[in-house]
Tab-separated table of N, CA and C in Angstrom:
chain	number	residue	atom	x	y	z
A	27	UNK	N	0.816	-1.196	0.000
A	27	UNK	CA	0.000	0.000	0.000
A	27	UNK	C	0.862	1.264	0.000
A	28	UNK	N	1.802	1.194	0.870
A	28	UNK	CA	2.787	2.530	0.781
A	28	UNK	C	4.019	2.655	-0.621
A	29	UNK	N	3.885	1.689	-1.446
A	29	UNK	CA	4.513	1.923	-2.627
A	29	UNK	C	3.092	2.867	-3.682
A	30	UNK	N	1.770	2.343	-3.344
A	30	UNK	CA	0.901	3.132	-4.277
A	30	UNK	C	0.546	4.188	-3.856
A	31	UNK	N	0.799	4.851	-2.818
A	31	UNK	CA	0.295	5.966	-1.973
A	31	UNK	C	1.504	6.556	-2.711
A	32	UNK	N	3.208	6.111	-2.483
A	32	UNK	CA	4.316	7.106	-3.437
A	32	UNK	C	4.274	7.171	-4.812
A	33	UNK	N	3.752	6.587	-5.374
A	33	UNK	CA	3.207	6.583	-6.641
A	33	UNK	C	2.373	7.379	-7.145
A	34	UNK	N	1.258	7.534	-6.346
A	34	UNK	CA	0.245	8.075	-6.278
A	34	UNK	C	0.662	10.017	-6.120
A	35	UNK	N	0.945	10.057	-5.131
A	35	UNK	CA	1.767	11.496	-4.808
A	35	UNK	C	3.014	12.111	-6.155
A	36	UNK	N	3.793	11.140	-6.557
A	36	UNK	CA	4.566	11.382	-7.616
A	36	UNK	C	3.861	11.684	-9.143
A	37	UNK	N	2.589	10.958	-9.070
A	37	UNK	CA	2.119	11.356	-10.536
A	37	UNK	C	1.220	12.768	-10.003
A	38	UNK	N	0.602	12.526	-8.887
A	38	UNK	CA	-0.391	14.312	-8.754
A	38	UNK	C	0.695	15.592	-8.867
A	39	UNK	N	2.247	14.862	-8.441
A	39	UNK	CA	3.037	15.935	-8.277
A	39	UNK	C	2.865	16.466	-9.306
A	40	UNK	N	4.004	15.851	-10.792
A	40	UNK	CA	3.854	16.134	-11.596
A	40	UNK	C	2.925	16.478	-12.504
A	41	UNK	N	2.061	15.619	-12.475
A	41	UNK	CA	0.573	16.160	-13.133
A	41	UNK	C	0.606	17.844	-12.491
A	42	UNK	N	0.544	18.130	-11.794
A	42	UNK	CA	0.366	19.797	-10.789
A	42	UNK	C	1.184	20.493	-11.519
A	43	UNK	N	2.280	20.210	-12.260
A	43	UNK	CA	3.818	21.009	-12.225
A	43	UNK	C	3.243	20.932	-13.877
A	44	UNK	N	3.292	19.840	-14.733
A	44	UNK	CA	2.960	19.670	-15.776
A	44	UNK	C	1.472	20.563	-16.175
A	45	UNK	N	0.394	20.633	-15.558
A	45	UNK	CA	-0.266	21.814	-15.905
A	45	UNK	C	-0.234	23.257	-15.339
A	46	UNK	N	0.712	23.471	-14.437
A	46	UNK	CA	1.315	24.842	-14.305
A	46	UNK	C	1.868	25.218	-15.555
A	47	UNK	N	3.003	24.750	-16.069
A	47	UNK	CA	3.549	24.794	-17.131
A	47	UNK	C	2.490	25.245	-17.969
A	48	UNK	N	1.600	24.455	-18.081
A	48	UNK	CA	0.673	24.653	-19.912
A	48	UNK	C	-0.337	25.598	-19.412
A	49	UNK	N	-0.715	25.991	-18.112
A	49	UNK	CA	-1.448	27.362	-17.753
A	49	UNK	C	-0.636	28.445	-17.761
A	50	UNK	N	0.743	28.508	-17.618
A	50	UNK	CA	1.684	29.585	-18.109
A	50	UNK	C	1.876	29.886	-19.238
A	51	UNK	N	2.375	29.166	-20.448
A	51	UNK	CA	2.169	29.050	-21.539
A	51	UNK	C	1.516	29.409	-22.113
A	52	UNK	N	-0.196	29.178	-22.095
A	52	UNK	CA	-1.501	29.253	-22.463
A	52	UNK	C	-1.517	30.880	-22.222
A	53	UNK	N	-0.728	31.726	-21.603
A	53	UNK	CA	-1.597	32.694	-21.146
A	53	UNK	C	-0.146	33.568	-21.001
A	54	UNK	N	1.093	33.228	-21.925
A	54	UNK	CA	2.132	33.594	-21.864
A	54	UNK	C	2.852	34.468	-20.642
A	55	UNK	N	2.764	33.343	-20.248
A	55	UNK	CA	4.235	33.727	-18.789
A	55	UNK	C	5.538	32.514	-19.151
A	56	UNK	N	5.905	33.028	-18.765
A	56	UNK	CA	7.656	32.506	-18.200
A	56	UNK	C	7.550	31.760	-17.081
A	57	UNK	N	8.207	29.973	-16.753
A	57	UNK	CA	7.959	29.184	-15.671
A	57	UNK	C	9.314	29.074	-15.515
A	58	UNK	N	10.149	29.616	-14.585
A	58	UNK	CA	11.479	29.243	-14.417
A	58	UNK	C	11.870	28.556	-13.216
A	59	UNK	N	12.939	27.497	-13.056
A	59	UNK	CA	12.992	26.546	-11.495
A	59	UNK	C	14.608	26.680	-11.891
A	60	UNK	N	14.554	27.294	-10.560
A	60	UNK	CA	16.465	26.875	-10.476
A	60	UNK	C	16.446	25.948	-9.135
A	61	UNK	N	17.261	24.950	-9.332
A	61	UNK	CA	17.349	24.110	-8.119
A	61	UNK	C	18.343	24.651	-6.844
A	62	UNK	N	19.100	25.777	-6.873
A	62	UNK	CA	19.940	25.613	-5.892
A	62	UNK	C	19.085	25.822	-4.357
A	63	UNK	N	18.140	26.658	-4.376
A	63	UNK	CA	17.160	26.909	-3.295
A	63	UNK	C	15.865	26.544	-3.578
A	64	UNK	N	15.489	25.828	-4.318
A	64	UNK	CA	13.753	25.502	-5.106
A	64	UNK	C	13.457	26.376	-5.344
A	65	UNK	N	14.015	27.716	-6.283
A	65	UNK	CA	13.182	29.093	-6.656
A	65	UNK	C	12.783	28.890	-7.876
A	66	UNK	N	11.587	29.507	-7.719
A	66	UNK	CA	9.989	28.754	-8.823
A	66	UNK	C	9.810	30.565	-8.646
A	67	UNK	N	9.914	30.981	-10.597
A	67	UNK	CA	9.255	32.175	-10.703
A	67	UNK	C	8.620	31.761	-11.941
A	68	UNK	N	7.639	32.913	-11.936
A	68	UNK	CA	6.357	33.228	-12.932
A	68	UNK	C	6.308	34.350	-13.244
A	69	UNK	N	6.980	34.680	-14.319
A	69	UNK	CA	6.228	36.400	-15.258
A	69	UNK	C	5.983	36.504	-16.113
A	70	UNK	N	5.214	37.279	-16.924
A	70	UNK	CA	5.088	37.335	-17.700
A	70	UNK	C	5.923	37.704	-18.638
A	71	UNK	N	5.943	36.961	-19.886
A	71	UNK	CA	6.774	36.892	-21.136
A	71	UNK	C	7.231	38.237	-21.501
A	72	UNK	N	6.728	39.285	-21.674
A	72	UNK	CA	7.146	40.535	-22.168
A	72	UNK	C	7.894	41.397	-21.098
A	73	UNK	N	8.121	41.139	-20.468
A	73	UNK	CA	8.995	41.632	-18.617
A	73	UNK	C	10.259	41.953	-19.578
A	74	UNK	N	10.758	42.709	-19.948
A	74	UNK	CA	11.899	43.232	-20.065
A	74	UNK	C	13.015	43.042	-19.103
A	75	UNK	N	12.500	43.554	-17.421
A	75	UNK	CA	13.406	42.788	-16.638
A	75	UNK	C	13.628	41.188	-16.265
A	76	UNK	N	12.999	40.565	-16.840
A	76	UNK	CA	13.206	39.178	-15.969
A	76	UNK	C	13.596	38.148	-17.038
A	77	UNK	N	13.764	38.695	-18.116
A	77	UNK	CA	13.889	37.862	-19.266
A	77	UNK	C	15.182	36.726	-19.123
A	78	UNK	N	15.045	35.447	-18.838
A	78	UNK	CA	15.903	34.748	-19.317
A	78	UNK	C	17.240	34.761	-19.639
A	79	UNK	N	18.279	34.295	-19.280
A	79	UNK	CA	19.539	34.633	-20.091
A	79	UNK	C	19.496	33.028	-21.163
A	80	UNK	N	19.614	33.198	-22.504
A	80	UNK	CA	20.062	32.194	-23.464
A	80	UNK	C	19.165	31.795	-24.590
């Protein structure tokens, strides 16, 4: 039971993260994750300041 309960949690995760993504997208924002501290930003695409480096 506790292998389908982590299973279970791992696909809602992603499922959650996977339609963040396509509700950002959809409605043009920017989804950026840097791992060194889990920083998760959201702006919108035309932000002059926050644009992406690459």
């Amino acid at each position: 039971m506790k292998l389908i309960y982590a299973l279970l949690i791992l696909v809602v995760f992603f499922a959650g993260i996977g339609f963040l993504i396509h509700i950002c997208s959809k409605n043009k924002y920017v989804f950026k994750y840097s791992s060194s501290k889990r920083k998760i930003e959201i702006y919108p695409a035309k932000d002059k300041f926050h644009q992406p480096n690459g």
